[in-house]
Coordinates of C-alpha atoms in Angstrom, one line a residue:
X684 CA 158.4 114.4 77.4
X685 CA 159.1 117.3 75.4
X686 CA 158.3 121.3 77.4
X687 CA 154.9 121.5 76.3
X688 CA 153.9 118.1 78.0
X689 CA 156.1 119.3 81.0
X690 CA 154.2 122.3 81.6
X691 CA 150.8 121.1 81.4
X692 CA 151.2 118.1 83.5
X693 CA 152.8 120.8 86.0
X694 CA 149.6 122.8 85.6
X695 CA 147.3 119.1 85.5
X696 CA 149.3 119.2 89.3
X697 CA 148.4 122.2 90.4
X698 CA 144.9 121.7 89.8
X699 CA 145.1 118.9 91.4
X700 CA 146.6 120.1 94.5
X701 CA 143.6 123.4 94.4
X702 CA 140.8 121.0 94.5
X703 CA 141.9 117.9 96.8
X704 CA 144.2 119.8 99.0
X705 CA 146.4 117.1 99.5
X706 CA 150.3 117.2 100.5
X707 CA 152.3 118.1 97.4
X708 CA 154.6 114.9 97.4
X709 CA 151.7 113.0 97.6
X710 CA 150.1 114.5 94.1
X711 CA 153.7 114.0 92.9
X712 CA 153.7 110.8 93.9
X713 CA 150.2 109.7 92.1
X714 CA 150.4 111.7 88.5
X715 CA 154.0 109.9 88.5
X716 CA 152.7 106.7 88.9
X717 CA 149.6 107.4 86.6
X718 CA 151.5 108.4 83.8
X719 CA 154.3 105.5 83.4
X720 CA 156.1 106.9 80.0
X721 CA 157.1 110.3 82.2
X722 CA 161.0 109.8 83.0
X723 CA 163.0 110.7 86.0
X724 CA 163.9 114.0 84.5
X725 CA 160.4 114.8 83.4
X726 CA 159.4 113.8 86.7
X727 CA 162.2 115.7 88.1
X728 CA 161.2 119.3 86.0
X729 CA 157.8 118.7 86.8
X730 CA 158.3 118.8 90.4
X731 CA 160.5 121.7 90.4
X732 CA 157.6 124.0 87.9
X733 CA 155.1 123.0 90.4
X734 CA 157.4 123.4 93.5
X735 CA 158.4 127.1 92.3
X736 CA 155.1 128.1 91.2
X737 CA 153.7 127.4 94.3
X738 CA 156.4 129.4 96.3
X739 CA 155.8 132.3 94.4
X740 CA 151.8 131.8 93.9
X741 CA 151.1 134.8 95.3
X742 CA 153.7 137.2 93.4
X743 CA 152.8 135.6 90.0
X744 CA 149.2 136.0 90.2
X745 CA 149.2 139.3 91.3
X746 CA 151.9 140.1 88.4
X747 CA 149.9 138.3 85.3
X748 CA 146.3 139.5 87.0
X749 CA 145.4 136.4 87.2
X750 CA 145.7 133.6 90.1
X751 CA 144.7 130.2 88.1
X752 CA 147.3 127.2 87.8
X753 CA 147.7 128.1 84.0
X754 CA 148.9 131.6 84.7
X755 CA 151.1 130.6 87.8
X756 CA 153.4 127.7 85.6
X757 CA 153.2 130.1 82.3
X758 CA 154.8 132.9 84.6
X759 CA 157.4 130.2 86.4
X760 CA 158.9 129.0 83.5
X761 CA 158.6 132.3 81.7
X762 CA 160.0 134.9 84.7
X763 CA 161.7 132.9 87.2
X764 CA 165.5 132.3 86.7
X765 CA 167.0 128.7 85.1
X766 CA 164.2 128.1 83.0
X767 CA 163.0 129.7 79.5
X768 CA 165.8 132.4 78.7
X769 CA 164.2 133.3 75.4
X770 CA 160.2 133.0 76.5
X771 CA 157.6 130.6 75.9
X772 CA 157.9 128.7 72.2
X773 CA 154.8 128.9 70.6
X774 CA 154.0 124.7 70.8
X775 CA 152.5 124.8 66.9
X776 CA 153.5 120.8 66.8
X777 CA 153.6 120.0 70.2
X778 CA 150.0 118.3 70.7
X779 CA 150.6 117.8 74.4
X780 CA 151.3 121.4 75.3
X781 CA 149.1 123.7 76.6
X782 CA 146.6 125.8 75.0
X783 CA 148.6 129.0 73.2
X784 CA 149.0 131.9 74.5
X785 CA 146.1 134.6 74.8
X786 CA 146.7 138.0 74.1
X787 CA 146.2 138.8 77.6
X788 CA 148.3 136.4 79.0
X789 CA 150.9 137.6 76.2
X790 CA 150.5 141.1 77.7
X791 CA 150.6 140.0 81.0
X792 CA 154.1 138.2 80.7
X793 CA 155.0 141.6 79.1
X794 CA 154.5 143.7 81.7
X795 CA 155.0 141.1 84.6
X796 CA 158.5 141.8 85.5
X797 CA 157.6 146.0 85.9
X798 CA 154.7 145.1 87.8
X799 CA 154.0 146.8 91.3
X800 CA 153.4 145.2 94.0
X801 CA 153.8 145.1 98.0
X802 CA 152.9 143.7 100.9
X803 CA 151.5 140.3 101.5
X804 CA 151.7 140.0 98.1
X805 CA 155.2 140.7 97.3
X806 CA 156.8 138.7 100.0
X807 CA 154.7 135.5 99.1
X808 CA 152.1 135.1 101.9
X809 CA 148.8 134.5 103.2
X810 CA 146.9 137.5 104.5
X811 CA 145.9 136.0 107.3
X812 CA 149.4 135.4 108.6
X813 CA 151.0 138.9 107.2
X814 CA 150.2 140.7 110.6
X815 CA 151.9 137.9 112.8
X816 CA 154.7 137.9 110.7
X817 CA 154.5 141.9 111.1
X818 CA 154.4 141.4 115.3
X819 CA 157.3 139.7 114.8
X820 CA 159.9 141.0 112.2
X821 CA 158.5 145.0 112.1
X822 CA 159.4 146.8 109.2
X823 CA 162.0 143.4 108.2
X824 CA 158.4 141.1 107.7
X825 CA 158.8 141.3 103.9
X826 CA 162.6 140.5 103.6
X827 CA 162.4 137.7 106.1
X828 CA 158.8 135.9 104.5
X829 CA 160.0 136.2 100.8
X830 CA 163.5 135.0 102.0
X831 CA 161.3 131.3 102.9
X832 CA 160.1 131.3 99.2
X833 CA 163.7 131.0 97.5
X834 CA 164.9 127.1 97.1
X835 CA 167.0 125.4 100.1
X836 CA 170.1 123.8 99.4
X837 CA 170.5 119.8 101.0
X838 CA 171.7 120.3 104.0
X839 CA 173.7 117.4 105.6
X840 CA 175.1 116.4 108.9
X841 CA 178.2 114.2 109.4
X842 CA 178.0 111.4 111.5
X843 CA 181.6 110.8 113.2
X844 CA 179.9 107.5 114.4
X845 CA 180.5 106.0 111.8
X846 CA 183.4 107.9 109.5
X847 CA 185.6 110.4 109.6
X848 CA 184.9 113.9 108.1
X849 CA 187.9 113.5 105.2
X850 CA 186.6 110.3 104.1
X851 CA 182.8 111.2 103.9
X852 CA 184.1 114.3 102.0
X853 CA 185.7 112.3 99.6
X854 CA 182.7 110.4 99.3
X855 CA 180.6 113.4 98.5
X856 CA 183.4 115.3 96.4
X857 CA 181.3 115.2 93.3
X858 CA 178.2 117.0 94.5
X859 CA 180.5 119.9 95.5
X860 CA 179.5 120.4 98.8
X861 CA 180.1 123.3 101.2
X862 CA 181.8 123.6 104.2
X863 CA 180.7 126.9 107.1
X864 CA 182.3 127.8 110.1
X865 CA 179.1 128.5 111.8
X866 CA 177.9 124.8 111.5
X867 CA 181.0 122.2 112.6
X868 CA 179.1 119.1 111.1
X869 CA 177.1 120.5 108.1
X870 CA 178.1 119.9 104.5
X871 CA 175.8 122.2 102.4
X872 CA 174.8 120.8 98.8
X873 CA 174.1 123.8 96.6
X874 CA 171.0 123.7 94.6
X875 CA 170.4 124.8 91.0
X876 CA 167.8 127.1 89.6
X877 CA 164.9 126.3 87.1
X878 CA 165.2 123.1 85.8
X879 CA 168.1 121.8 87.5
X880 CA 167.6 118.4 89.4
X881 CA 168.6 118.5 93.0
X882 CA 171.0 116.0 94.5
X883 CA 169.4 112.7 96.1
X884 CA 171.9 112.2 98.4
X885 CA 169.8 109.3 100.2
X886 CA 170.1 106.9 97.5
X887 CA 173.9 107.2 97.5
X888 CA 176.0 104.6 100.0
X889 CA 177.7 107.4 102.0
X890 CA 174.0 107.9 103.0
X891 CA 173.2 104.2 103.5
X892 CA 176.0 103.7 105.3
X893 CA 174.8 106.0 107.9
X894 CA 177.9 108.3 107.2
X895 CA 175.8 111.3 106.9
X896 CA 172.3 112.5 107.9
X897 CA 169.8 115.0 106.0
X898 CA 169.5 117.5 108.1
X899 CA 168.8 121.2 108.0
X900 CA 171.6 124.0 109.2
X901 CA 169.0 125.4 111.7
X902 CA 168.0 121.8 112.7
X903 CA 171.3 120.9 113.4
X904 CA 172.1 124.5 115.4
X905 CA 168.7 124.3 117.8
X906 CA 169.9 120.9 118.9
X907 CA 173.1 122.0 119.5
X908 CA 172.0 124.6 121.8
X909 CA 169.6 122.8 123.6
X910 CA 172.9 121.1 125.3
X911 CA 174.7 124.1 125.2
X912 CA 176.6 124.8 128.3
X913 CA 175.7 121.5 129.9
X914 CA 176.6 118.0 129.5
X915 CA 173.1 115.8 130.4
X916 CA 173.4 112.1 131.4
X917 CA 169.8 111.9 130.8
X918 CA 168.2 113.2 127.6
X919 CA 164.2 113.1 126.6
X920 CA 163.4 113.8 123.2
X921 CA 159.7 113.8 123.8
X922 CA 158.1 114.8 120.6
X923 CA 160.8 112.4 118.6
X924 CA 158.9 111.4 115.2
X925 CA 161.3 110.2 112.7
X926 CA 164.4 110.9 114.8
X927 CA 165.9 113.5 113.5
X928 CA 166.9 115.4 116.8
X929 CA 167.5 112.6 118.8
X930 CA 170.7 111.3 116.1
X931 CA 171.7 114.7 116.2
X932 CA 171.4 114.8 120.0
X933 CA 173.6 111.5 120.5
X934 CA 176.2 113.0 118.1
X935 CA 176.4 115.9 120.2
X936 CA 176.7 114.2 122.9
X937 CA 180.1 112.4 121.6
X938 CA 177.8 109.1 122.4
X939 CA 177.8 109.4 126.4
X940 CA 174.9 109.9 128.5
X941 CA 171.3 108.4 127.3
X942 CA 169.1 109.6 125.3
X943 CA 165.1 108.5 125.1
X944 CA 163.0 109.2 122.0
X945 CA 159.3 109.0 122.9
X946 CA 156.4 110.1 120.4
X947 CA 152.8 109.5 121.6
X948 CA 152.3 108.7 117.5
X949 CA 154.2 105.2 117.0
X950 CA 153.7 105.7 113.5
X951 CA 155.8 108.9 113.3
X952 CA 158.3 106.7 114.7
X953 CA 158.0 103.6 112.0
X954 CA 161.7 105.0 110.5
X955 CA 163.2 105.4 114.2
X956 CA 164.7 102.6 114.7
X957 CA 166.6 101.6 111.1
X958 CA 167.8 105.2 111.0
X959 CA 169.2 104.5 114.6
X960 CA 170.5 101.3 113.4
X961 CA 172.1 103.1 110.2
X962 CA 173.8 105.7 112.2
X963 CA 175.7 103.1 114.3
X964 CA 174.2 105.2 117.4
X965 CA 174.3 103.1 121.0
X966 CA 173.1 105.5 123.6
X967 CA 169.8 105.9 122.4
X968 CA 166.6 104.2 123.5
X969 CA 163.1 104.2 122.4
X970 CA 160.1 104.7 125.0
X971 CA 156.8 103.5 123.8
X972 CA 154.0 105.7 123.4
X973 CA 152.0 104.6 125.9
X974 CA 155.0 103.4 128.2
X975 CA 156.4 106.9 129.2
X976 CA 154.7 107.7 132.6
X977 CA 156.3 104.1 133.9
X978 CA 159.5 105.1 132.9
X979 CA 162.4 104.4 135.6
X980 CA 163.1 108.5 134.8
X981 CA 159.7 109.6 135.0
X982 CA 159.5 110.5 138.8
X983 CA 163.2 111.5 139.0
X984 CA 163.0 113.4 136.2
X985 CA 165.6 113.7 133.2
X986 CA 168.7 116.3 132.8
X987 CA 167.4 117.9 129.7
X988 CA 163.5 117.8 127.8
X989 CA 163.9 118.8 124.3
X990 CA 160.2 119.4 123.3
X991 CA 160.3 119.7 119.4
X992 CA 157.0 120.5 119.7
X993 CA 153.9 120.1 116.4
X994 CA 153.5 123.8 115.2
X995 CA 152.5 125.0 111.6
X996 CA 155.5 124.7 110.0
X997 CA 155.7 128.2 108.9
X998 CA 159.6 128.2 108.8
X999 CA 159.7 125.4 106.5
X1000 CA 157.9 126.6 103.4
X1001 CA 161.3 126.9 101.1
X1002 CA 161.3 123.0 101.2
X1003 CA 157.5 122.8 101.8
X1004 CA 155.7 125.7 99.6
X1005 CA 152.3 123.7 99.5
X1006 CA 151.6 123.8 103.6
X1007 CA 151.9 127.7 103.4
X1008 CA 148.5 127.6 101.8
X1009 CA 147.6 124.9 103.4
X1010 CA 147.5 126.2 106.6
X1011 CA 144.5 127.5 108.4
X1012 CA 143.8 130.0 111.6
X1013 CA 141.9 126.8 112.8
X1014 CA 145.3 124.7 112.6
X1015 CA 147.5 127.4 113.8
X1016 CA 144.6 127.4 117.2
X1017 CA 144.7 123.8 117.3
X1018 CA 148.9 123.4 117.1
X1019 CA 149.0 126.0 119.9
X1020 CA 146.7 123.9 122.1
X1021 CA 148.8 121.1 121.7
X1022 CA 152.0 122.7 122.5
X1023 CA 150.6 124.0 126.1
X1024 CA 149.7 120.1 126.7
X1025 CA 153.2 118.8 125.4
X1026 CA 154.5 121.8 127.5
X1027 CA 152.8 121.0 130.6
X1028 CA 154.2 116.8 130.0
X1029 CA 157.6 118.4 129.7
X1030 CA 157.5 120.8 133.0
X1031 CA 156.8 117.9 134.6
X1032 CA 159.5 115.6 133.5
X1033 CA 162.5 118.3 134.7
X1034 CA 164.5 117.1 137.2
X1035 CA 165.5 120.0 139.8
X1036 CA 168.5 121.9 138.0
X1037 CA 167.0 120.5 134.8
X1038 CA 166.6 122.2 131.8
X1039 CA 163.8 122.0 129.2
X1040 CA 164.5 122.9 125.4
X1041 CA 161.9 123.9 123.2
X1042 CA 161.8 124.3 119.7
X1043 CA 159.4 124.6 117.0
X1044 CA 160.2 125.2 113.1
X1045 CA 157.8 127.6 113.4
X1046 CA 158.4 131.6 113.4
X1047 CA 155.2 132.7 114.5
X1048 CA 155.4 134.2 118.3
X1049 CA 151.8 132.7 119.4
X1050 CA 153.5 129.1 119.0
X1051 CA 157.2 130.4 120.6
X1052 CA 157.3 133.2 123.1
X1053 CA 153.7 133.2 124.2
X1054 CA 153.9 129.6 124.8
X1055 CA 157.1 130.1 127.1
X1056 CA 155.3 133.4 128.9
X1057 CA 151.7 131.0 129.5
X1058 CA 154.5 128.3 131.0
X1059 CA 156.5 130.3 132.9
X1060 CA 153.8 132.1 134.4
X1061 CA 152.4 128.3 136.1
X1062 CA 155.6 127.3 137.0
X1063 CA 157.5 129.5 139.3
X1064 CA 160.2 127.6 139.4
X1065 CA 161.2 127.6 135.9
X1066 CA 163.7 130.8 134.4
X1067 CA 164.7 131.1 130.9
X1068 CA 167.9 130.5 130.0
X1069 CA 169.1 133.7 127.4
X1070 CA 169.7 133.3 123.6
X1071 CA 173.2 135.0 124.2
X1072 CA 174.1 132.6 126.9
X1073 CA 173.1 129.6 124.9
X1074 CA 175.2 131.1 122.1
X1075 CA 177.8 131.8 123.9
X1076 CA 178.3 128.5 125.6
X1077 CA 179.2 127.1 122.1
X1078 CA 182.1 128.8 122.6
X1079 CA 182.7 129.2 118.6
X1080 CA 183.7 132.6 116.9
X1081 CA 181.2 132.3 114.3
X1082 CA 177.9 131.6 114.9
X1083 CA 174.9 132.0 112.8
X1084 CA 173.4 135.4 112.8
X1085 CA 169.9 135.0 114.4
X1086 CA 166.9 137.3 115.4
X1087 CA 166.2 137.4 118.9
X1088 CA 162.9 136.9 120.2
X1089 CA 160.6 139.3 120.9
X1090 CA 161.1 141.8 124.0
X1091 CA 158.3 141.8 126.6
X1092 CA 156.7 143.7 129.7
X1093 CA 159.4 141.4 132.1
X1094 CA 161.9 140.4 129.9
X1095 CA 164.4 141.6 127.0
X1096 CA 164.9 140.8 123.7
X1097 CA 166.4 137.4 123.2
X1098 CA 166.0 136.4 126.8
X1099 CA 163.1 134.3 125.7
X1100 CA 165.0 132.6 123.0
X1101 CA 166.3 132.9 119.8
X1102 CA 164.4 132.6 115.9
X1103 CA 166.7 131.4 112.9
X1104 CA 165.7 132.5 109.6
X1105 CA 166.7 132.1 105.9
X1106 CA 168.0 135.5 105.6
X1107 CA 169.4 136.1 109.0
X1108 CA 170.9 132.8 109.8
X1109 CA 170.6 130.8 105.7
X1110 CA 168.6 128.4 107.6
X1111 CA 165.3 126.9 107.6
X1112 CA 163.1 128.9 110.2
X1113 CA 163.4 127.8 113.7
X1114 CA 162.9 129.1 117.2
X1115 CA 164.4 128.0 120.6
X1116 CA 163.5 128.8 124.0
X1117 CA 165.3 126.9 127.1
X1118 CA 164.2 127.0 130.7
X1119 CA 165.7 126.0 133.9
X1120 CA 164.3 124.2 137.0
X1121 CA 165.5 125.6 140.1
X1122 CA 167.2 123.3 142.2
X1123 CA 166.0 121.8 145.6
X1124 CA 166.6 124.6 148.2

């Protein structure tokens, strides 16, 4: 396909995505298969015109004065970085290229870049959200939300399970990846601007061969911390979907102990078990959804609850820039309703001296602290555990930079856990909050 075709099957997507308000891959997915001719690298530039437009929707429209699909690719591949250096050709003999330029949209690309704008607007977010992200980040809201529009890099863990960090470096020497003091297992895979093609490091054998996992940096850290300063026999990872955590959480535990993934959804869990099988991990075991209040743990209790509980997804938008208009105030009520239930399933499942984790990829403090405060204040018996103390226990000399959380009436800053951020920690956002069970008098 030659540019013209690129960008208007990249607007055809947008479209698309505006009137059936479907998940992004999915449109992807479908315009890929309905148009057969389109190569991998068309497929590839397509995704990333309609991936950047939509994390800088906002911006753009407000810039050209105009919020359709047309204006929002014209202005991607005409402003943003990596892609048209010299401007938009004028497509005379290209039959599959958009309409030409209007001499409003001309003047608009003129005057985009010296446009002024602020707010919502400038940082790339819905108004609806702008004053929770303003509860929580004060005068920072507009670094920290335009910070989740730029492009994540592939973040990777190492699996010593199965190899040993020189020889899965080796492996990987040829996508360059990047090593951080902060993160002992991550290899970071930098990622290119415009119409550069991002690694696809699961199709590659060190992948396959379960020497590495895809895994964000703040991922990687919240799991770590959950453990931090203790060393569980018993581990639930209640909310366990795919299995993400619960990999991540055997590796930290040097493969001692036991650690149960449970989902109440068995089809989150369909790619569980080959990814546990890939990742050579033995201390893991699966409790069915409807088998967990029969478990041999469940009256006892377990060591540690890590609750990576459903939330909106608000610190994922650099990989995921469709869901941050996706999302409604209805969804954000209905996420924190089930959070208080998978909250309540946890408390319960503490053994005395216990501790649960819980951690959303979420930034927002009506799915973090407030969920903590509504727990702590019906169970006595549980304390928070402080963001400096769980840092500290990593007993590392760097560690990410993080924003605390927020400071309240009975507690101070960061004693109800800890946020991670694309610009404070070069992480996806995430939040952690651990509590302890008193132990039996």
């Amino acid at each position: 396909m030659r540019l013209g075709g690129r960008l208007a099957a990249a607007i055809d997507v947008l479209e698309t995505l505006e009137t059936q308000r479907r998940p992004l891959a999915q449109v992807l997915k479908d315009w890929g298969h309905a148009h057969r001719f389109a190569g991998s690298g068309d497929r590839a530039a397509i995704g990333n015109l309609v991936h950047d437009a939509l994390r800088y929707r906002r911006s753009l429209a407000a810039r050209m004065g105009d919020d359709s699909a047309r204006a929002a690719v014209l202005a991607t591949a005409s402003l943003l970085p990596g892609y048209l250096e010299d401007g938009l050709p004028d497509f005379e003999d290209d039959r599959f290229a958009p309409d030409p330029l209007t001499e409003a949209e001309q003047a608009a690309l003129s005057g985009a870049r010296s446009a002024s704008i602020g707010g919502a607007a400038a940082a790339d977010c819905p108004d609806w959200l702008w004053p929770s992200f303003g509860r929580v980040f004060g005068d920072r809201a507009a670094d920290e939300i335009a910070a989740l529009a730029a492009r994540a890099p592939v973040d990777l863990r190492l699996n010593p399970l199965r190899s040993a960090a020189p020889r899965v470096e080796k492996a990987l020497a040829r996508f360059k990846p990047k090593k951080d003091p902060a993160f002992p297992l991550l290899r970071r895979v930098p990622v290119g601007e415009g119409f550069a093609r991002t690694a696809h490091l699961t199709s590659e054998a060190v992948y396959q061969k379960g020497w590495i996992e895809v895994q964000d940096a703040g991922s990687q850290t919240v799991t770590e911390l959950a453990l931090a300063g203790i060393k569980p026999r018993t581990v639930l990872d209640l909310c366990a979907g795919a299995g993400g955590k619960t990999l991540a959480l055997s590796v930290f535990m040097g493969g001692k102990g036991q650690v149960f993934a449970h989902d109440i959804d068995r089809r989150r869990m369909a790619d569980l078990w080959p990814r546990v099988k890939r990742s050579g991990a033995h201390n893991i075991q699966v409790i069915e959804p409807d088998a967990l209040p029969h478990h041999e743990h469940a009256d006892t209790g377990f060591d540690l609850v890590l609750v990576d509980a459903p939330c909106t997804g608000t610190g994922t938008w650099r990989r995921h820039p469709d869901t941050k208009w996706r999302v409604r105030e209805t969804a954000l009520q209905n996420r924190i309703g089930e959070q208080a239930q998978v909250l309540e399933t946890a408390a319960k499942l503490i053994k005395p001296g216990g501790r649960l984790a819980y951690v959303t990829c979420s930034l927002l403090a009506e799915e973090n602290e407030d969920q903590l405060l509504r727990l702590l204040a019906a169970h006595p018996d549980l304390k928070p555990v402080s963001a400096s103390t769980l840092f500290g226990a990593l007993e590392r000399d760097v560690i990410p930079g993080y924003l605390p959380a927020l400071a309240f009436e009975d507690y101070e800053a960061g004693v109800l856990g800890a946020r991670l951020t694309p610009l404070s920690s070069s992480t996806d956002g995430f939040f952690i909050g651990c509590l302890q069970r008193a132990k039996h008098p």
